[in-house]
JSON list of C-alpha atoms and ligand atoms in Angstrom, two decimals:
[
{"chain": "A", "resi": 132, "resn": "MET", "atom": "CA", "xyz": [-23.42, 3.66, 27.64]},
{"chain": "A", "resi": 133, "resn": "ALA", "atom": "CA", "xyz": [-19.99, 4.25, 28.85]},
{"chain": "A", "resi": 134, "resn": "VAL", "atom": "CA", "xyz": [-16.34, 4.90, 27.79]},
{"chain": "A", "resi": 135, "resn": "ARG", "atom": "CA", "xyz": [-14.11, 2.20, 29.44]},
{"chain": "A", "resi": 136, "resn": "THR", "atom": "CA", "xyz": [-10.76, 2.06, 30.81]},
{"chain": "A", "resi": 137, "resn": "ILE", "atom": "CA", "xyz": [-8.44, 0.71, 28.28]},
{"chain": "A", "resi": 138, "resn": "LEU", "atom": "CA", "xyz": [-6.02, -1.84, 29.51]},
{"chain": "A", "resi": 139, "resn": "ARG", "atom": "CA", "xyz": [-2.55, -1.73, 29.04]},
{"chain": "A", "resi": 140, "resn": "MET", "atom": "CA", "xyz": [0.00, -3.91, 27.69]},
{"chain": "A", "resi": 141, "resn": "GLY", "atom": "CA", "xyz": [1.52, -6.12, 30.49]},
{"chain": "A", "resi": 142, "resn": "HIS", "atom": "CA", "xyz": [-2.25, -6.71, 31.87]},
{"chain": "A", "resi": 143, "resn": "PRO", "atom": "CA", "xyz": [-2.92, -10.54, 31.77]},
{"chain": "A", "resi": 144, "resn": "VAL", "atom": "CA", "xyz": [-6.42, -10.29, 30.04]},
{"chain": "A", "resi": 145, "resn": "LEU", "atom": "CA", "xyz": [-4.38, -8.87, 27.04]},
{"chain": "A", "resi": 146, "resn": "ALA", "atom": "CA", "xyz": [-2.22, -11.54, 26.93]},
{"chain": "A", "resi": 147, "resn": "ARG", "atom": "CA", "xyz": [-4.45, -14.48, 26.77]},
{"chain": "A", "resi": 148, "resn": "PRO", "atom": "CA", "xyz": [-7.11, -15.94, 24.12]},
{"chain": "A", "resi": 149, "resn": "SER", "atom": "CA", "xyz": [-10.67, -14.63, 24.70]},
{"chain": "A", "resi": 150, "resn": "GLU", "atom": "CA", "xyz": [-13.59, -16.99, 24.50]},
{"chain": "A", "resi": 151, "resn": "PRO", "atom": "CA", "xyz": [-16.26, -17.24, 21.74]},
{"chain": "A", "resi": 152, "resn": "VAL", "atom": "CA", "xyz": [-19.40, -15.65, 22.23]},
{"chain": "A", "resi": 153, "resn": "THR", "atom": "CA", "xyz": [-22.12, -18.30, 22.38]},
{"chain": "A", "resi": 154, "resn": "VAL", "atom": "CA", "xyz": [-25.36, -16.63, 23.18]},
{"chain": "A", "resi": 155, "resn": "PHE", "atom": "CA", "xyz": [-26.16, -13.28, 20.77]},
{"chain": "A", "resi": 156, "resn": "ASP", "atom": "CA", "xyz": [-28.60, -10.58, 20.94]},
{"chain": "A", "resi": 157, "resn": "THR", "atom": "CA", "xyz": [-28.43, -10.06, 24.76]},
{"chain": "A", "resi": 158, "resn": "PRO", "atom": "CA", "xyz": [-28.26, -6.95, 26.64]},
{"chain": "A", "resi": 159, "resn": "ALA", "atom": "CA", "xyz": [-24.89, -7.42, 27.57]},
{"chain": "A", "resi": 160, "resn": "LEU", "atom": "CA", "xyz": [-23.67, -7.81, 24.16]},
{"chain": "A", "resi": 161, "resn": "HIS", "atom": "CA", "xyz": [-25.40, -4.83, 22.98]},
{"chain": "A", "resi": 162, "resn": "GLY", "atom": "CA", "xyz": [-23.89, -3.06, 25.99]},
{"chain": "A", "resi": 163, "resn": "LEU", "atom": "CA", "xyz": [-20.40, -4.27, 25.60]},
{"chain": "A", "resi": 164, "resn": "VAL", "atom": "CA", "xyz": [-20.50, -3.18, 21.59]},
{"chain": "A", "resi": 165, "resn": "ALA", "atom": "CA", "xyz": [-21.63, 0.32, 22.70]},
{"chain": "A", "resi": 166, "resn": "ASP", "atom": "CA", "xyz": [-18.98, 0.52, 25.22]},
{"chain": "A", "resi": 167, "resn": "LEU", "atom": "CA", "xyz": [-16.59, -0.59, 22.37]},
{"chain": "A", "resi": 168, "resn": "PHE", "atom": "CA", "xyz": [-17.48, 2.12, 19.93]},
{"chain": "A", "resi": 169, "resn": "ASP", "atom": "CA", "xyz": [-17.74, 4.94, 22.92]},
{"chain": "A", "resi": 170, "resn": "THR", "atom": "CA", "xyz": [-14.48, 3.71, 24.02]},
{"chain": "A", "resi": 171, "resn": "MET", "atom": "CA", "xyz": [-12.85, 3.77, 20.54]},
{"chain": "A", "resi": 172, "resn": "VAL", "atom": "CA", "xyz": [-14.38, 6.90, 19.61]},
{"chain": "A", "resi": 173, "resn": "ALA", "atom": "CA", "xyz": [-13.34, 9.05, 22.84]},
{"chain": "A", "resi": 174, "resn": "ASN", "atom": "CA", "xyz": [-9.82, 7.95, 22.16]},
{"chain": "A", "resi": 175, "resn": "GLN", "atom": "CA", "xyz": [-9.76, 8.65, 18.41]},
{"chain": "A", "resi": 176, "resn": "GLY", "atom": "CA", "xyz": [-9.08, 4.74, 17.78]},
{"chain": "A", "resi": 177, "resn": "ALA", "atom": "CA", "xyz": [-9.87, 2.89, 14.34]},
{"chain": "A", "resi": 178, "resn": "GLY", "atom": "CA", "xyz": [-10.57, -0.07, 16.14]},
{"chain": "A", "resi": 179, "resn": "LEU", "atom": "CA", "xyz": [-10.76, -1.70, 19.67]},
{"chain": "A", "resi": 180, "resn": "ALA", "atom": "CA", "xyz": [-11.23, -5.43, 20.84]},
{"chain": "A", "resi": 181, "resn": "ALA", "atom": "CA", "xyz": [-13.19, -6.43, 23.90]},
{"chain": "A", "resi": 182, "resn": "PRO", "atom": "CA", "xyz": [-10.21, -7.66, 25.76]},
{"chain": "A", "resi": 183, "resn": "GLN", "atom": "CA", "xyz": [-8.79, -4.15, 25.67]},
{"chain": "A", "resi": 184, "resn": "ILE", "atom": "CA", "xyz": [-11.75, -2.90, 27.97]},
{"chain": "A", "resi": 185, "resn": "GLY", "atom": "CA", "xyz": [-11.05, -6.31, 30.23]},
{"chain": "A", "resi": 186, "resn": "VAL", "atom": "CA", "xyz": [-13.70, -8.38, 28.43]},
{"chain": "A", "resi": 187, "resn": "ALA", "atom": "CA", "xyz": [-12.67, -11.66, 27.46]},
{"chain": "A", "resi": 188, "resn": "LEU", "atom": "CA", "xyz": [-14.83, -12.43, 24.65]},
{"chain": "A", "resi": 189, "resn": "ARG", "atom": "CA", "xyz": [-14.36, -12.56, 20.60]},
{"chain": "A", "resi": 190, "resn": "VAL", "atom": "CA", "xyz": [-15.69, -9.14, 19.76]},
{"chain": "A", "resi": 191, "resn": "VAL", "atom": "CA", "xyz": [-14.13, -6.56, 17.76]},
{"chain": "A", "resi": 192, "resn": "VAL", "atom": "CA", "xyz": [-14.98, -3.26, 16.45]},
{"chain": "A", "resi": 193, "resn": "PHE", "atom": "CA", "xyz": [-13.25, -0.85, 13.81]},
{"chain": "A", "resi": 194, "resn": "GLY", "atom": "CA", "xyz": [-14.08, 1.98, 11.68]},
{"chain": "A", "resi": 195, "resn": "VAL", "atom": "CA", "xyz": [-12.65, 5.48, 10.30]},
{"chain": "A", "resi": 196, "resn": "ARG", "atom": "CA", "xyz": [-14.72, 8.32, 9.24]},
{"chain": "A", "resi": 197, "resn": "VAL", "atom": "CA", "xyz": [-12.77, 10.32, 7.03]},
{"chain": "A", "resi": 198, "resn": "PRO", "atom": "CA", "xyz": [-13.63, 13.88, 7.21]},
{"chain": "A", "resi": 199, "resn": "GLN", "atom": "CA", "xyz": [-14.14, 15.33, 3.81]},
{"chain": "A", "resi": 200, "resn": "GLN", "atom": "CA", "xyz": [-10.87, 17.52, 3.59]},
{"chain": "A", "resi": 201, "resn": "ASP", "atom": "CA", "xyz": [-9.15, 14.42, 4.09]},
{"chain": "A", "resi": 202, "resn": "PRO", "atom": "CA", "xyz": [-9.71, 12.37, 0.72]},
{"chain": "A", "resi": 203, "resn": "GLU", "atom": "CA", "xyz": [-6.16, 10.63, 1.30]},
{"chain": "A", "resi": 204, "resn": "ARG", "atom": "CA", "xyz": [-7.26, 8.55, 3.70]},
{"chain": "A", "resi": 205, "resn": "ASP", "atom": "CA", "xyz": [-9.72, 5.47, 3.27]},
{"chain": "A", "resi": 206, "resn": "GLU", "atom": "CA", "xyz": [-13.01, 5.33, 4.71]},
{"chain": "A", "resi": 207, "resn": "ILE", "atom": "CA", "xyz": [-13.73, 2.28, 6.61]},
{"chain": "A", "resi": 208, "resn": "PRO", "atom": "CA", "xyz": [-17.38, 1.30, 7.67]},
{"chain": "A", "resi": 209, "resn": "PHE", "atom": "CA", "xyz": [-18.20, 0.98, 11.43]},
{"chain": "A", "resi": 210, "resn": "THR", "atom": "CA", "xyz": [-18.15, -2.73, 11.75]},
{"chain": "A", "resi": 211, "resn": "VAL", "atom": "CA", "xyz": [-18.74, -5.34, 14.72]},
{"chain": "A", "resi": 212, "resn": "LEU", "atom": "CA", "xyz": [-17.12, -8.72, 14.21]},
{"chain": "A", "resi": 213, "resn": "VAL", "atom": "CA", "xyz": [-18.36, -11.21, 16.79]},
{"chain": "A", "resi": 214, "resn": "ASN", "atom": "CA", "xyz": [-16.26, -14.61, 16.48]},
{"chain": "A", "resi": 215, "resn": "PRO", "atom": "CA", "xyz": [-14.43, -13.45, 13.79]},
{"chain": "A", "resi": 216, "resn": "VAL", "atom": "CA", "xyz": [-12.30, -15.65, 11.30]},
{"chain": "A", "resi": 217, "resn": "LEU", "atom": "CA", "xyz": [-9.79, -14.22, 8.79]},
{"chain": "A", "resi": 218, "resn": "GLU", "atom": "CA", "xyz": [-8.76, -16.03, 5.71]},
{"chain": "A", "resi": 219, "resn": "PRO", "atom": "CA", "xyz": [-5.58, -13.95, 4.05]},
{"chain": "A", "resi": 220, "resn": "GLN", "atom": "CA", "xyz": [-6.36, -14.39, 0.11]},
{"chain": "A", "resi": 221, "resn": "GLY", "atom": "CA", "xyz": [-2.62, -15.29, -1.02]},
{"chain": "A", "resi": 222, "resn": "THR", "atom": "CA", "xyz": [0.62, -14.59, 0.81]},
{"chain": "A", "resi": 223, "resn": "GLU", "atom": "CA", "xyz": [1.55, -10.69, -0.23]},
{"chain": "A", "resi": 224, "resn": "SER", "atom": "CA", "xyz": [1.91, -8.84, 2.90]},
{"chain": "A", "resi": 225, "resn": "ASP", "atom": "CA", "xyz": [3.41, -5.25, 3.44]},
{"chain": "A", "resi": 226, "resn": "GLU", "atom": "CA", "xyz": [4.82, -3.50, 6.37]},
{"chain": "A", "resi": 227, "resn": "ALA", "atom": "CA", "xyz": [3.37, -0.13, 7.95]},
{"chain": "A", "resi": 228, "resn": "TRP", "atom": "CA", "xyz": [3.29, 1.59, 11.39]},
{"chain": "A", "resi": 229, "resn": "GLU", "atom": "CA", "xyz": [0.68, 0.82, 13.88]},
{"chain": "A", "resi": 230, "resn": "GLY", "atom": "CA", "xyz": [-0.27, 1.81, 17.05]},
{"chain": "A", "resi": 231, "resn": "CYS", "atom": "CA", "xyz": [-2.37, 0.45, 19.65]},
{"chain": "A", "resi": 232, "resn": "LEU", "atom": "CA", "xyz": [-4.69, 2.05, 22.21]},
{"chain": "A", "resi": 233, "resn": "SER", "atom": "CA", "xyz": [-3.27, -0.67, 24.73]},
{"chain": "A", "resi": 234, "resn": "ILE", "atom": "CA", "xyz": [0.57, 0.67, 23.91]},
{"chain": "A", "resi": 235, "resn": "PRO", "atom": "CA", "xyz": [0.16, 4.53, 24.05]},
{"chain": "A", "resi": 236, "resn": "GLY", "atom": "CA", "xyz": [2.42, 6.81, 22.75]},
{"chain": "A", "resi": 237, "resn": "MET", "atom": "CA", "xyz": [4.44, 4.26, 20.63]},
{"chain": "A", "resi": 238, "resn": "ARG", "atom": "CA", "xyz": [4.60, 3.02, 17.14]},
{"chain": "A", "resi": 239, "resn": "GLY", "atom": "CA", "xyz": [5.98, 0.27, 15.36]},
{"chain": "A", "resi": 240, "resn": "VAL", "atom": "CA", "xyz": [6.08, -1.35, 11.75]},
{"chain": "A", "resi": 241, "resn": "VAL", "atom": "CA", "xyz": [4.29, -4.72, 11.30]},
{"chain": "A", "resi": 242, "resn": "PRO", "atom": "CA", "xyz": [3.78, -6.85, 8.40]},
{"chain": "A", "resi": 243, "resn": "ARG", "atom": "CA", "xyz": [0.20, -7.87, 7.54]},
{"chain": "A", "resi": 244, "resn": "TYR", "atom": "CA", "xyz": [-1.35, -9.50, 5.08]},
{"chain": "A", "resi": 245, "resn": "THR", "atom": "CA", "xyz": [-2.67, -6.94, 2.49]},
{"chain": "A", "resi": 246, "resn": "HIS", "atom": "CA", "xyz": [-5.84, -9.04, 1.23]},
{"chain": "A", "resi": 247, "resn": "LEU", "atom": "CA", "xyz": [-7.97, -11.24, 3.33]},
{"chain": "A", "resi": 248, "resn": "ARG", "atom": "CA", "xyz": [-11.50, -12.56, 3.69]},
{"chain": "A", "resi": 249, "resn": "TYR", "atom": "CA", "xyz": [-13.55, -12.71, 6.90]},
{"chain": "A", "resi": 250, "resn": "SER", "atom": "CA", "xyz": [-16.48, -14.53, 8.10]},
{"chain": "A", "resi": 251, "resn": "ALA", "atom": "CA", "xyz": [-18.24, -13.69, 11.53]},
{"chain": "A", "resi": 252, "resn": "PHE", "atom": "CA", "xyz": [-21.45, -13.19, 13.16]},
{"chain": "A", "resi": 253, "resn": "ASP", "atom": "CA", "xyz": [-23.26, -9.88, 13.67]},
{"chain": "A", "resi": 254, "resn": "ILE", "atom": "CA", "xyz": [-24.72, -8.56, 17.55]},
{"chain": "A", "resi": 255, "resn": "ARG", "atom": "CA", "xyz": [-27.55, -10.48, 16.83]},
{"chain": "A", "resi": 256, "resn": "GLY", "atom": "CA", "xyz": [-25.82, -14.00, 15.68]},
{"chain": "A", "resi": 257, "resn": "VAL", "atom": "CA", "xyz": [-26.55, -13.47, 11.87]},
{"chain": "A", "resi": 258, "resn": "SER", "atom": "CA", "xyz": [-23.77, -14.71, 9.98]},
{"chain": "A", "resi": 259, "resn": "ILE", "atom": "CA", "xyz": [-21.61, -12.16, 7.97]},
{"chain": "A", "resi": 260, "resn": "ARG", "atom": "CA", "xyz": [-18.88, -12.19, 5.36]},
{"chain": "A", "resi": 261, "resn": "GLY", "atom": "CA", "xyz": [-16.64, -9.64, 4.03]},
{"chain": "A", "resi": 262, "resn": "GLU", "atom": "CA", "xyz": [-13.42, -8.55, 2.40]},
{"chain": "A", "resi": 263, "resn": "ALA", "atom": "CA", "xyz": [-10.72, -6.29, 3.11]},
{"chain": "A", "resi": 264, "resn": "THR", "atom": "CA", "xyz": [-7.76, -4.91, 1.38]},
{"chain": "A", "resi": 265, "resn": "GLY", "atom": "CA", "xyz": [-4.65, -2.50, 2.60]},
{"chain": "A", "resi": 266, "resn": "PHE", "atom": "CA", "xyz": [-5.39, -0.37, 5.78]},
{"chain": "A", "resi": 267, "resn": "HIS", "atom": "CA", "xyz": [-8.69, -1.91, 6.10]},
{"chain": "A", "resi": 268, "resn": "ALA", "atom": "CA", "xyz": [-7.04, -5.68, 6.13]},
{"chain": "A", "resi": 269, "resn": "ARG", "atom": "CA", "xyz": [-4.34, -4.42, 8.56]},
{"chain": "A", "resi": 270, "resn": "LEU", "atom": "CA", "xyz": [-7.10, -3.09, 10.97]},
{"chain": "A", "resi": 271, "resn": "ALA", "atom": "CA", "xyz": [-8.83, -6.26, 10.82]},
{"chain": "A", "resi": 272, "resn": "GLN", "atom": "CA", "xyz": [-5.75, -8.32, 11.37]},
{"chain": "A", "resi": 273, "resn": "HIS", "atom": "CA", "xyz": [-4.60, -6.09, 14.41]},
{"chain": "A", "resi": 274, "resn": "GLU", "atom": "CA", "xyz": [-7.98, -6.00, 16.12]},
{"chain": "A", "resi": 275, "resn": "CYS", "atom": "CA", "xyz": [-8.32, -10.35, 15.90]},
{"chain": "A", "resi": 276, "resn": "ASP", "atom": "CA", "xyz": [-4.49, -10.48, 17.17]},
{"chain": "A", "resi": 277, "resn": "HIS", "atom": "CA", "xyz": [-6.33, -9.07, 20.57]},
{"chain": "A", "resi": 278, "resn": "LEU", "atom": "CA", "xyz": [-8.52, -12.09, 20.70]},
{"chain": "A", "resi": 279, "resn": "ASP", "atom": "CA", "xyz": [-5.68, -14.58, 20.62]},
{"chain": "A", "resi": 280, "resn": "GLY", "atom": "CA", "xyz": [-3.63, -12.62, 23.23]},
{"chain": "A", "resi": 281, "resn": "ILE", "atom": "CA", "xyz": [-1.28, -10.95, 20.55]},
{"chain": "A", "resi": 282, "resn": "LEU", "atom": "CA", "xyz": [-0.13, -7.25, 20.65]},
{"chain": "A", "resi": 283, "resn": "TYR", "atom": "CA", "xyz": [1.55, -5.92, 17.49]},
{"chain": "A", "resi": 284, "resn": "PRO", "atom": "CA", "xyz": [4.97, -5.60, 19.01]},
{"chain": "A", "resi": 285, "resn": "TYR", "atom": "CA", "xyz": [5.01, -9.31, 19.33]},
{"chain": "A", "resi": 286, "resn": "ARG", "atom": "CA", "xyz": [4.99, -9.18, 15.15]},
{"chain": "A", "resi": 287, "resn": "ILE", "atom": "CA", "xyz": [7.92, -6.47, 14.67]},
{"chain": "A", "resi": 288, "resn": "ARG", "atom": "CA", "xyz": [10.50, -7.92, 12.58]},
{"chain": "A", "resi": 289, "resn": "ASP", "atom": "CA", "xyz": [13.04, -4.90, 13.16]},
{"chain": "A", "resi": 290, "resn": "LEU", "atom": "CA", "xyz": [12.72, -3.59, 16.32]},
{"chain": "A", "resi": 291, "resn": "ARG", "atom": "CA", "xyz": [14.79, -0.40, 15.69]},
{"chain": "A", "resi": 292, "resn": "LEU", "atom": "CA", "xyz": [11.32, 0.56, 13.73]},
{"chain": "A", "resi": 293, "resn": "PHE", "atom": "CA", "xyz": [9.63, 0.46, 17.58]},
{"chain": "A", "resi": 294, "resn": "GLY", "atom": "CA", "xyz": [9.40, 3.39, 19.39]},
{"chain": "A", "resi": 295, "resn": "PHE", "atom": "CA", "xyz": [7.85, 6.59, 21.09]},
{"chain": "A", "resi": 296, "resn": "THR", "atom": "CA", "xyz": [5.81, 8.14, 18.52]},
{"chain": "A", "resi": 297, "resn": "ASP", "atom": "CA", "xyz": [7.29, 11.44, 19.42]},
{"chain": "A", "resi": 298, "resn": "ALA", "atom": "CA", "xyz": [10.91, 10.56, 19.17]},
{"chain": "A", "resi": 299, "resn": "LEU", "atom": "CA", "xyz": [9.96, 8.60, 15.96]},
{"chain": "A", "resi": 300, "resn": "SER", "atom": "CA", "xyz": [8.67, 11.82, 14.48]},
{"chain": "A", "resi": 301, "resn": "LEU", "atom": "CA", "xyz": [6.57, 10.18, 12.08]},
{"chain": "A", "resi": 302, "resn": "GLN", "atom": "CA", "xyz": [3.16, 10.51, 10.52]},
{"chain": "A", "resi": 303, "resn": "ALA", "atom": "CA", "xyz": [0.92, 9.16, 13.51]},
{"chain": "A", "resi": 304, "resn": "PRO", "atom": "CA", "xyz": [-1.53, 6.63, 12.31]},
{"chain": "A", "resi": 305, "resn": "SER", "atom": "CA", "xyz": [-4.78, 5.99, 14.58]},
{"chain": "A", "resi": 306, "resn": "GLU", "atom": "CA", "xyz": [-4.26, 3.82, 17.38]},
{"chain": "A", "resi": 307, "resn": "SER", "atom": "CA", "xyz": [-6.50, 0.52, 17.37]},
{"chain": "B", "resi": 57, "resn": "LIG", "atom": "NI1", "xyz": [-4.71, -2.43, 19.29]}
]
């Protein structure tokens, strides 16, 4: 498969809702998911959504592998969600730095729900359900926002907490 070009903020495909997948287990869908993972990994990202590579379908991938010498970070299983629906559990949220491969070199502090359940389909059309907390939940919300044409800066409450990573001199989280 292939590492694809990532669209940057300003491209119209990133700013509009994507369409649900209606036919599963096709070579095109398998190819899309493989390209999403290849592109995510090649860019050291934690997640990627189909519209970021110019495909306006409701498909996201995410996952974080943590080296054994870095036990501070949460390992997140490599996951494919097709037509995902997120259900926040309770109203609790927190704020943390995020980046996005479509907005390279920048970071911002974004509020997200801390606990959610999700339902989706896998690549073969089998219904799946899951639960996520903390960074895992944040990542799922960031990626699923892409499917609705929402980029993280739209959710920033205090734009003073938005800027170029090298100027902010913070510990950079993964882009997604
Ligand atoms: Ni992103």
